[in-house]
Amino acid sequence: MDRYAVVGNPVAHSKSPQIHAAFARQTGQALGYERVLAPLDGFAATVAAFRAEGGRGMNVTVPFKLEAFALAERRSARAQAAGAVNTLAFDSEGIFGDNTDGAGLVRDLTHNLGCPLAGRRILLLGAGGAARGAVLPLLAERPAALTIANRTAAKALALADAFRAEAGTAALDGCGFPELAGRSFDVVVNATAASLADAAPALPPGLYAPGALAYDMMYGRGETPFLAAARADGAERRADGLGMLVEQAAESFLLWRGVRPDTAPVLAELRRDLAAR
Ligand code: ATR
């Protein structure tokens, strides 16, 4: 049986084994999917050991996505753009690194939430790894504009500059939060780590155009602080990142197995689990 795993530290909380087991059942693929805890100073050795035991691929989570990028001998264009790898595939040619996070976000937005991005004005909040991974997949949808805003403005400007050549016809800019005053957007994506501190980014009011969608990459049992703030600011549609989690897993599964699972029932199952927790 082909073996896969999620590797991280910590990793006990990861929902990836449940998601991939459901995908495997649904598509009739015979595979095993485990959790692997790597020591903080032992990522490469842990991957090598799993590979030596016959492992076919791994999902990579916190804090190893940059190390996974370095470890990959070949990388997809989207992994190259993200500067981080969340999916490893092992074959006779070595270690291939991909990044499915941004594609998972875009698929959740466009497919699950029915929110097309072409011609829309998108605001991306944050300029760390999570935001970087989203930029190229968002630009590929040909929005009218993509604004990257960050607490530390210089990082947002640098991120926008890094993708200038990929912007196509989209207006691409970077700024701090105060400069958002007086502007409005159709889609606002929170890729900051503010929720980890149970906080929402300090944004000026009036960001949401009529019918706009507020999207938080984070998720939890109740409403996230960002989505609560978005509701108060008049965002008519709001969604958390549980769908992105399932969609990035589906993209990894597709890379490994060549078949795209139906994510809807798996997302519904996770949503039920979360509500019952
Ligand atoms: P990740 O890989 O999750 O993106 P990261 O690279 O450490 O993590 O980036 C964290 C991001 O969350 C940054 O954009 C950070 O803003 P700064 O660059 O100004 O530090 C943002 N962030 C963290 N806490 C925040 C808060 N309370 N309000 C707004 N932004 C916050």
CSV table of N, CA, C and O in Angstrom, one decimal, residues 20-129:
chain,number,residue,atom,x,y,z
A,20,HIS,N,-7.4,12.9,4.0
A,20,HIS,CA,-6.9,12.0,3.0
A,20,HIS,C,-7.5,10.6,3.0
A,20,HIS,O,-7.7,10.0,2.0
A,21,ALA,N,-7.8,10.2,4.3
A,21,ALA,CA,-8.5,8.9,4.4
A,21,ALA,C,-9.9,8.9,3.7
A,21,ALA,O,-10.3,8.0,3.0
A,22,ALA,N,-10.6,10.0,3.9
A,22,ALA,CA,-11.9,10.2,3.2
A,22,ALA,C,-11.7,10.2,1.7
A,22,ALA,O,-12.5,9.6,1.0
A,23,PHE,N,-10.7,11.0,1.2
A,23,PHE,CA,-10.5,11.0,-0.2
A,23,PHE,C,-10.2,9.6,-0.8
A,23,PHE,O,-10.6,9.3,-1.9
A,24,ALA,N,-9.4,8.9,0.0
A,24,ALA,CA,-9.0,7.5,-0.5
A,24,ALA,C,-10.2,6.6,-0.6
A,24,ALA,O,-10.4,5.9,-1.6
A,25,ARG,N,-11.0,6.7,0.5
A,25,ARG,CA,-12.2,5.8,0.5
A,25,ARG,C,-13.1,6.2,-0.7
A,25,ARG,O,-13.6,5.3,-1.5
A,26,GLN,N,-13.3,7.5,-0.9
A,26,GLN,CA,-14.2,8.0,-2.0
A,26,GLN,C,-13.7,7.6,-3.4
A,26,GLN,O,-14.5,7.3,-4.2
A,27,THR,N,-12.4,7.7,-3.6
A,27,THR,CA,-11.9,7.4,-4.9
A,27,THR,C,-11.4,6.0,-5.1
A,27,THR,O,-10.9,5.6,-6.2
A,28,GLY,N,-11.6,5.2,-4.1
A,28,GLY,CA,-11.2,3.8,-4.2
A,28,GLY,C,-9.7,3.6,-4.3
A,28,GLY,O,-9.2,2.6,-4.9
A,29,GLN,N,-8.9,4.5,-3.8
A,29,GLN,CA,-7.4,4.4,-3.9
A,29,GLN,C,-6.9,3.7,-2.6
A,29,GLN,O,-7.3,4.1,-1.5
A,30,ALA,N,-6.0,2.7,-2.8
A,30,ALA,CA,-5.5,2.0,-1.7
A,30,ALA,C,-4.2,2.8,-1.2
A,30,ALA,O,-3.2,2.7,-1.9
A,31,LEU,N,-4.3,3.5,-0.1
A,31,LEU,CA,-3.2,4.2,0.4
A,31,LEU,C,-3.3,4.4,1.9
A,31,LEU,O,-4.4,4.4,2.5
A,32,GLY,N,-2.1,4.6,2.5
A,32,GLY,CA,-2.1,4.9,4.0
A,32,GLY,C,-1.6,6.3,4.2
A,32,GLY,O,-0.9,6.8,3.4
A,33,TYR,N,-2.1,6.9,5.2
A,33,TYR,CA,-1.8,8.3,5.5
A,33,TYR,C,-1.6,8.5,7.0
A,33,TYR,O,-2.5,8.3,7.8
A,34,GLU,N,-0.3,8.9,7.3
A,34,GLU,CA,0.1,9.0,8.7
A,34,GLU,C,0.4,10.4,9.2
A,34,GLU,O,0.6,11.3,8.4
A,35,ARG,N,0.6,10.5,10.5
A,35,ARG,CA,1.1,11.8,11.1
A,35,ARG,C,2.6,11.5,11.4
A,35,ARG,O,2.8,10.5,12.1
A,36,VAL,N,3.5,12.4,11.1
A,36,VAL,CA,4.9,12.2,11.5
A,36,VAL,C,5.4,13.5,12.2
A,36,VAL,O,5.3,14.6,11.6
A,37,LEU,N,5.8,13.3,13.4
A,37,LEU,CA,6.3,14.4,14.2
A,37,LEU,C,7.8,14.5,13.9
A,37,LEU,O,8.5,13.5,14.2
A,38,ALA,N,8.3,15.6,13.4
A,38,ALA,CA,9.7,15.7,13.1
A,38,ALA,C,10.3,16.6,14.2
A,38,ALA,O,9.7,17.6,14.6
A,39,PRO,N,11.5,16.3,14.8
A,39,PRO,CA,12.1,17.2,15.7
A,39,PRO,C,12.4,18.5,15.0
A,39,PRO,O,12.6,18.5,13.8
A,40,LEU,N,12.4,19.6,15.8
A,40,LEU,CA,12.6,20.9,15.1
A,40,LEU,C,13.9,21.0,14.4
A,40,LEU,O,14.0,21.7,13.4
A,41,ASP,N,14.9,20.2,14.8
A,41,ASP,CA,16.2,20.3,14.1
A,41,ASP,C,16.4,19.0,13.2
A,41,ASP,O,17.5,18.7,12.8
A,42,GLY,N,15.3,18.3,12.9
A,42,GLY,CA,15.5,17.0,12.2
A,42,GLY,C,14.5,16.8,11.1
A,42,GLY,O,14.1,15.7,10.8
A,43,PHE,N,14.1,17.9,10.4
A,43,PHE,CA,13.2,17.8,9.3
A,43,PHE,C,13.7,16.9,8.1
A,43,PHE,O,13.1,15.9,7.7
A,44,ALA,N,14.9,17.3,7.6
A,44,ALA,CA,15.4,16.5,6.5
A,44,ALA,C,15.6,15.1,6.8
A,44,ALA,O,15.3,14.2,5.9
A,45,ALA,N,16.1,14.8,8.0
A,45,ALA,CA,16.4,13.4,8.3
A,45,ALA,C,15.0,12.6,8.5
A,45,ALA,O,15.0,11.4,8.1
A,46,THR,N,14.0,13.3,9.0
A,46,THR,CA,12.7,12.6,9.1
A,46,THR,C,12.1,12.3,7.7
A,46,THR,O,11.6,11.2,7.5
A,47,VAL,N,12.2,13.3,6.8
A,47,VAL,CA,11.7,13.0,5.4
A,47,VAL,C,12.5,11.9,4.8
A,47,VAL,O,11.9,11.0,4.2
A,48,ALA,N,13.8,11.9,5.0
A,48,ALA,CA,14.7,10.9,4.4
A,48,ALA,C,14.3,9.5,4.9
A,48,ALA,O,14.2,8.5,4.1
A,49,ALA,N,14.0,9.4,6.2
A,49,ALA,CA,13.7,8.1,6.8
A,49,ALA,C,12.3,7.6,6.2
A,49,ALA,O,12.2,6.4,5.9
A,50,PHE,N,11.4,8.5,6.1
A,50,PHE,CA,10.0,8.1,5.6
A,50,PHE,C,10.2,7.7,4.1
A,50,PHE,O,9.5,6.7,3.7
A,51,ARG,N,11.0,8.4,3.4
A,51,ARG,CA,11.2,8.0,2.0
A,51,ARG,C,11.9,6.7,1.9
A,51,ARG,O,11.5,5.8,1.0
A,52,ALA,N,12.9,6.4,2.7
A,52,ALA,CA,13.6,5.2,2.7
A,52,ALA,C,12.7,4.0,3.1
A,52,ALA,O,12.9,2.9,2.6
A,53,GLU,N,11.7,4.2,3.9
A,53,GLU,CA,10.7,3.2,4.2
A,53,GLU,C,9.7,3.0,3.1
A,53,GLU,O,8.8,2.2,3.3
A,54,GLY,N,9.8,3.7,2.0
A,54,GLY,CA,8.9,3.5,0.9
A,54,GLY,C,7.8,4.5,0.8
A,54,GLY,O,6.9,4.4,-0.1
A,55,GLY,N,7.9,5.6,1.6
A,55,GLY,CA,6.9,6.7,1.5
A,55,GLY,C,6.9,7.3,0.1
A,55,GLY,O,7.9,7.4,-0.5
A,56,ARG,N,5.7,7.7,-0.3
A,56,ARG,CA,5.5,8.2,-1.7
A,56,ARG,C,5.4,9.8,-1.7
A,56,ARG,O,5.7,10.4,-2.7
A,57,GLY,N,4.9,10.3,-0.6
A,57,GLY,CA,4.8,11.7,-0.6
A,57,GLY,C,4.4,12.2,0.8
A,57,GLY,O,4.0,11.5,1.7
A,58,MET,N,4.6,13.6,1.0
A,58,MET,CA,4.3,14.1,2.4
A,58,MET,C,3.6,15.5,2.2
A,58,MET,O,4.0,16.3,1.3
A,59,ASN,N,2.7,15.8,3.1
A,59,ASN,CA,2.3,17.2,3.3
A,59,ASN,C,3.2,17.8,4.4
A,59,ASN,O,3.5,17.1,5.3
A,60,VAL,N,3.5,19.0,4.2
A,60,VAL,CA,4.4,19.7,5.2
A,60,VAL,C,3.7,20.8,5.8
A,60,VAL,O,3.1,21.7,5.1
A,61,THR,N,3.7,20.9,7.2
A,61,THR,CA,3.1,22.0,7.9
A,61,THR,C,4.1,22.7,8.8
A,61,THR,O,5.3,22.4,8.7
A,62,VAL,N,3.5,23.6,9.5
A,62,VAL,CA,4.4,24.4,10.4
A,62,VAL,C,5.3,23.6,11.2
A,62,VAL,O,4.9,22.6,11.8
A,63,PRO,N,6.6,24.0,11.4
A,63,PRO,CA,7.2,25.2,10.8
A,63,PRO,C,8.2,24.9,9.7
A,63,PRO,O,9.2,25.5,9.5
A,64,PHE,N,7.9,23.9,8.9
A,64,PHE,CA,8.9,23.3,8.0
A,64,PHE,C,8.7,23.6,6.5
A,64,PHE,O,9.4,23.1,5.6
A,65,LYS,N,7.8,24.6,6.1
A,65,LYS,CA,7.5,24.8,4.7
A,65,LYS,C,8.7,25.4,4.0
A,65,LYS,O,8.9,25.1,2.8
A,66,LEU,N,9.5,26.2,4.7
A,66,LEU,CA,10.7,26.8,4.0
A,66,LEU,C,11.8,25.7,3.9
A,66,LEU,O,12.4,25.6,2.8
A,67,GLU,N,11.9,24.8,4.9
A,67,GLU,CA,12.9,23.8,4.8
A,67,GLU,C,12.5,22.8,3.7
A,67,GLU,O,13.4,22.2,3.0
A,68,ALA,N,11.2,22.6,3.5
A,68,ALA,CA,10.8,21.7,2.5
A,68,ALA,C,11.1,22.2,1.1
A,68,ALA,O,11.4,21.5,0.2
A,69,PHE,N,11.0,23.6,1.0
A,69,PHE,CA,11.3,24.2,-0.2
A,69,PHE,C,12.8,24.0,-0.6
A,69,PHE,O,13.1,23.6,-1.7
A,70,ALA,N,13.6,24.1,0.4
A,70,ALA,CA,15.1,23.9,0.2
A,70,ALA,C,15.4,22.5,-0.1
A,70,ALA,O,16.3,22.2,-0.9
A,71,LEU,N,14.6,21.6,0.5
A,71,LEU,CA,14.9,20.2,0.3
A,71,LEU,C,14.5,19.7,-1.1
A,71,LEU,O,15.1,18.7,-1.6
A,72,ALA,N,13.5,20.3,-1.7
A,72,ALA,CA,13.0,19.8,-3.0
A,72,ALA,C,14.1,20.0,-4.1
A,72,ALA,O,14.7,21.0,-4.1
A,73,GLU,N,14.2,18.9,-4.9
A,73,GLU,CA,15.2,19.0,-6.0
A,73,GLU,C,14.6,19.6,-7.2
A,73,GLU,O,15.3,20.2,-8.0
A,74,ARG,N,13.3,19.5,-7.4
A,74,ARG,CA,12.5,20.1,-8.4
A,74,ARG,C,11.3,20.7,-7.8
A,74,ARG,O,10.8,20.2,-6.8
A,75,ARG,N,10.8,21.9,-8.3
A,75,ARG,CA,9.7,22.5,-7.8
A,75,ARG,C,8.7,23.0,-8.8
A,75,ARG,O,9.2,23.4,-9.9
A,76,SER,N,7.4,23.1,-8.5
A,76,SER,CA,6.5,23.7,-9.4
A,76,SER,C,6.6,25.2,-9.4
A,76,SER,O,7.2,25.8,-8.5
A,77,ALA,N,6.1,25.8,-10.5
A,77,ALA,CA,6.2,27.3,-10.6
A,77,ALA,C,5.5,27.9,-9.4
A,77,ALA,O,5.9,28.9,-8.9
A,78,ARG,N,4.4,27.3,-8.9
A,78,ARG,CA,3.6,28.0,-7.8
A,78,ARG,C,4.4,27.8,-6.5
A,78,ARG,O,4.3,28.7,-5.6
A,79,ALA,N,5.2,26.7,-6.4
A,79,ALA,CA,6.0,26.6,-5.2
A,79,ALA,C,7.2,27.6,-5.2
A,79,ALA,O,7.5,28.2,-4.2
A,80,GLN,N,7.7,27.7,-6.4
A,80,GLN,CA,8.8,28.7,-6.6
A,80,GLN,C,8.3,30.1,-6.3
A,80,GLN,O,9.0,30.8,-5.6
A,81,ALA,N,7.1,30.5,-6.7
A,81,ALA,CA,6.6,31.8,-6.4
A,81,ALA,C,6.2,32.0,-5.0
A,81,ALA,O,6.5,33.1,-4.4
A,82,ALA,N,5.8,30.9,-4.3
A,82,ALA,CA,5.4,31.0,-2.9
A,82,ALA,C,6.6,31.1,-2.0
A,82,ALA,O,6.6,31.6,-0.9
A,83,GLY,N,7.7,30.5,-2.5
A,83,GLY,CA,8.9,30.4,-1.7
A,83,GLY,C,8.8,29.4,-0.6
A,83,GLY,O,9.5,29.4,0.4
A,84,ALA,N,7.8,28.5,-0.7
A,84,ALA,CA,7.5,27.6,0.4
A,84,ALA,C,6.9,26.3,-0.3
A,84,ALA,O,6.3,26.5,-1.3
A,85,VAL,N,7.0,25.2,0.4
A,85,VAL,CA,6.5,23.9,-0.2
A,85,VAL,C,5.6,23.3,0.9
A,85,VAL,O,6.0,23.2,2.1
A,86,ASN,N,4.4,22.9,0.5
A,86,ASN,CA,3.5,22.2,1.5
A,86,ASN,C,3.3,20.7,1.0
A,86,ASN,O,2.6,20.0,1.7
A,87,THR,N,3.8,20.4,-0.2
A,87,THR,CA,3.5,19.0,-0.7
A,87,THR,C,4.8,18.5,-1.3
A,87,THR,O,5.4,19.2,-2.2
A,88,LEU,N,5.3,17.3,-0.9
A,88,LEU,CA,6.4,16.7,-1.4
A,88,LEU,C,6.0,15.4,-2.1
A,88,LEU,O,5.1,14.7,-1.6
A,89,ALA,N,6.5,15.1,-3.3
A,89,ALA,CA,6.3,13.8,-4.0
A,89,ALA,C,7.6,13.2,-4.2
A,89,ALA,O,8.5,13.8,-4.7
A,90,PHE,N,7.7,11.9,-3.9
A,90,PHE,CA,9.0,11.2,-4.1
A,90,PHE,C,8.8,10.2,-5.3
A,90,PHE,O,7.9,9.4,-5.3
A,91,ASP,N,9.8,10.3,-6.2
A,91,ASP,CA,9.8,9.3,-7.3
A,91,ASP,C,11.2,9.0,-7.7
A,91,ASP,O,12.2,9.5,-7.0
A,92,SER,N,11.4,8.3,-8.8
A,92,SER,CA,12.8,7.9,-9.1
A,92,SER,C,13.7,9.0,-9.5
A,92,SER,O,14.9,8.9,-9.4
A,93,GLU,N,13.1,10.2,-9.8
A,93,GLU,CA,13.9,11.4,-10.1
A,93,GLU,C,14.2,12.2,-8.9
A,93,GLU,O,14.8,13.3,-9.0
A,94,GLY,N,13.7,11.8,-7.7
A,94,GLY,CA,14.0,12.5,-6.5
A,94,GLY,C,12.8,13.2,-5.8
A,94,GLY,O,11.7,12.6,-5.9
A,95,ILE,N,13.1,14.3,-5.2
A,95,ILE,CA,12.0,15.0,-4.4
A,95,ILE,C,11.5,16.2,-5.2
A,95,ILE,O,12.2,17.1,-5.5
A,96,PHE,N,10.1,16.1,-5.5
A,96,PHE,CA,9.4,17.2,-6.1
A,96,PHE,C,8.7,18.0,-5.1
A,96,PHE,O,8.0,17.4,-4.2
A,97,GLY,N,8.8,19.3,-5.1
A,97,GLY,CA,8.1,20.2,-4.2
A,97,GLY,C,7.0,21.0,-4.9
A,97,GLY,O,7.2,21.6,-5.9
A,98,ASP,N,5.8,21.0,-4.3
A,98,ASP,CA,4.7,21.8,-4.8
A,98,ASP,C,4.1,22.7,-3.7
A,98,ASP,O,4.4,22.4,-2.5
A,99,ASN,N,3.3,23.6,-4.0
A,99,ASN,CA,2.6,24.4,-3.0
A,99,ASN,C,1.2,24.5,-3.4
A,99,ASN,O,0.9,25.2,-4.4
A,100,THR,N,0.3,23.9,-2.7
A,100,THR,CA,-1.1,23.8,-3.1
A,100,THR,C,-2.0,24.7,-2.3
A,100,THR,O,-3.2,24.8,-2.5
A,101,ASP,N,-1.4,25.5,-1.4
A,101,ASP,CA,-2.2,26.4,-0.5
A,101,ASP,C,-3.0,27.5,-1.3
A,101,ASP,O,-4.2,27.7,-1.1
A,102,GLY,N,-2.3,28.2,-2.2
A,102,GLY,CA,-2.9,29.2,-3.0
A,102,GLY,C,-4.0,28.7,-3.9
A,102,GLY,O,-5.1,29.3,-4.0
A,103,ALA,N,-3.7,27.6,-4.5
A,103,ALA,CA,-4.7,27.0,-5.4
A,103,ALA,C,-5.9,26.5,-4.6
A,103,ALA,O,-7.1,26.7,-5.1
A,104,GLY,N,-5.7,26.1,-3.4
A,104,GLY,CA,-6.8,25.7,-2.5
A,104,GLY,C,-7.6,26.9,-2.1
A,104,GLY,O,-8.9,26.8,-2.1
A,105,LEU,N,-7.0,28.0,-1.9
A,105,LEU,CA,-7.7,29.2,-1.6
A,105,LEU,C,-8.6,29.6,-2.7
A,105,LEU,O,-9.8,29.9,-2.6
A,106,VAL,N,-8.0,29.7,-3.9
A,106,VAL,CA,-8.7,30.1,-5.1
A,106,VAL,C,-9.9,29.2,-5.4
A,106,VAL,O,-11.0,29.6,-5.8
A,107,ARG,N,-9.6,27.9,-5.3
A,107,ARG,CA,-10.7,26.9,-5.6
A,107,ARG,C,-11.9,27.1,-4.6
A,107,ARG,O,-13.0,27.0,-4.9
A,108,ASP,N,-11.5,27.3,-3.3
A,108,ASP,CA,-12.6,27.5,-2.3
A,108,ASP,C,-13.4,28.7,-2.7
A,108,ASP,O,-14.6,28.7,-2.6
A,109,LEU,N,-12.7,29.8,-3.0
A,109,LEU,CA,-13.4,31.1,-3.4
A,109,LEU,C,-14.3,30.9,-4.6
A,109,LEU,O,-15.5,31.2,-4.6
A,110,THR,N,-13.7,30.4,-5.7
A,110,THR,CA,-14.4,30.4,-6.9
A,110,THR,C,-15.4,29.2,-7.1
A,110,THR,O,-16.5,29.4,-7.6
A,111,HIS,N,-15.1,28.1,-6.5
A,111,HIS,CA,-15.8,26.9,-6.8
A,111,HIS,C,-16.9,26.7,-5.6
A,111,HIS,O,-18.1,26.6,-5.9
A,112,ASN,N,-16.4,26.6,-4.4
A,112,ASN,CA,-17.2,26.3,-3.3
A,112,ASN,C,-18.1,27.5,-2.9
A,112,ASN,O,-19.3,27.4,-2.5
A,113,LEU,N,-17.5,28.7,-3.0
A,113,LEU,CA,-18.3,29.9,-2.5
A,113,LEU,C,-18.9,30.7,-3.7
A,113,LEU,O,-19.6,31.7,-3.5
A,114,GLY,N,-18.6,30.2,-4.9
A,114,GLY,CA,-19.2,30.8,-6.1
A,114,GLY,C,-18.9,32.3,-6.2
A,114,GLY,O,-19.7,33.2,-6.5
A,115,CYS,N,-17.6,32.6,-5.9
A,115,CYS,CA,-17.2,34.0,-6.0
A,115,CYS,C,-16.1,34.1,-7.0
A,115,CYS,O,-14.9,34.0,-6.8
A,116,PRO,N,-16.4,34.4,-8.3
A,116,PRO,CA,-15.4,34.6,-9.3
A,116,PRO,C,-14.5,35.8,-9.0
A,116,PRO,O,-15.0,36.8,-8.4
A,117,LEU,N,-13.3,35.7,-9.4
A,117,LEU,CA,-12.3,36.7,-9.1
A,117,LEU,C,-11.9,37.6,-10.2
A,117,LEU,O,-11.4,38.7,-10.1
A,118,ALA,N,-12.3,37.1,-11.4
A,118,ALA,CA,-11.9,37.9,-12.7
A,118,ALA,C,-12.6,39.2,-12.6
A,118,ALA,O,-13.8,39.3,-12.3
A,119,GLY,N,-11.9,40.3,-12.8
A,119,GLY,CA,-12.4,41.6,-12.8
A,119,GLY,C,-12.8,42.2,-11.5
A,119,GLY,O,-13.3,43.3,-11.4
A,120,ARG,N,-12.5,41.5,-10.4
A,120,ARG,CA,-12.9,42.0,-9.1
A,120,ARG,C,-11.7,42.7,-8.4
A,120,ARG,O,-10.5,42.5,-8.8
A,121,ARG,N,-12.0,43.5,-7.4
A,121,ARG,CA,-11.0,44.2,-6.6
A,121,ARG,C,-10.7,43.4,-5.4
A,121,ARG,O,-11.6,43.2,-4.5
A,122,ILE,N,-9.5,42.8,-5.3
A,122,ILE,CA,-9.2,42.0,-4.1
A,122,ILE,C,-8.2,42.7,-3.2
A,122,ILE,O,-7.3,43.3,-3.6
A,123,LEU,N,-8.5,42.5,-1.9
A,123,LEU,CA,-7.6,43.0,-0.9
A,123,LEU,C,-7.0,41.8,-0.1
A,123,LEU,O,-7.8,41.0,0.4
A,124,LEU,N,-5.7,41.7,-0.1
A,124,LEU,CA,-5.0,40.6,0.6
A,124,LEU,C,-4.3,41.2,1.8
A,124,LEU,O,-3.5,42.1,1.7
A,125,LEU,N,-4.7,40.7,3.0
A,125,LEU,CA,-4.1,41.3,4.2
A,125,LEU,C,-3.0,40.4,4.7
A,125,LEU,O,-3.2,39.2,4.9
A,126,GLY,N,-1.8,40.9,5.0
A,126,GLY,CA,-0.7,40.2,5.4
A,126,GLY,C,0.4,40.2,4.4
A,126,GLY,O,0.1,40.4,3.2
A,127,ALA,N,1.6,39.9,4.8
A,127,ALA,CA,2.7,39.8,3.9
A,127,ALA,C,3.7,38.8,4.3
A,127,ALA,O,4.9,38.8,3.9
A,128,GLY,N,3.3,37.8,5.1
A,128,GLY,CA,4.1,36.7,5.5
A,128,GLY,C,4.0,35.5,4.5
A,128,GLY,O,3.5,35.7,3.3
A,129,GLY,N,4.3,34.4,4.9
A,129,GLY,CA,4.3,33.2,4.0
A,129,GLY,C,2.9,32.9,3.5
A,129,GLY,O,2.8,32.5,2.3
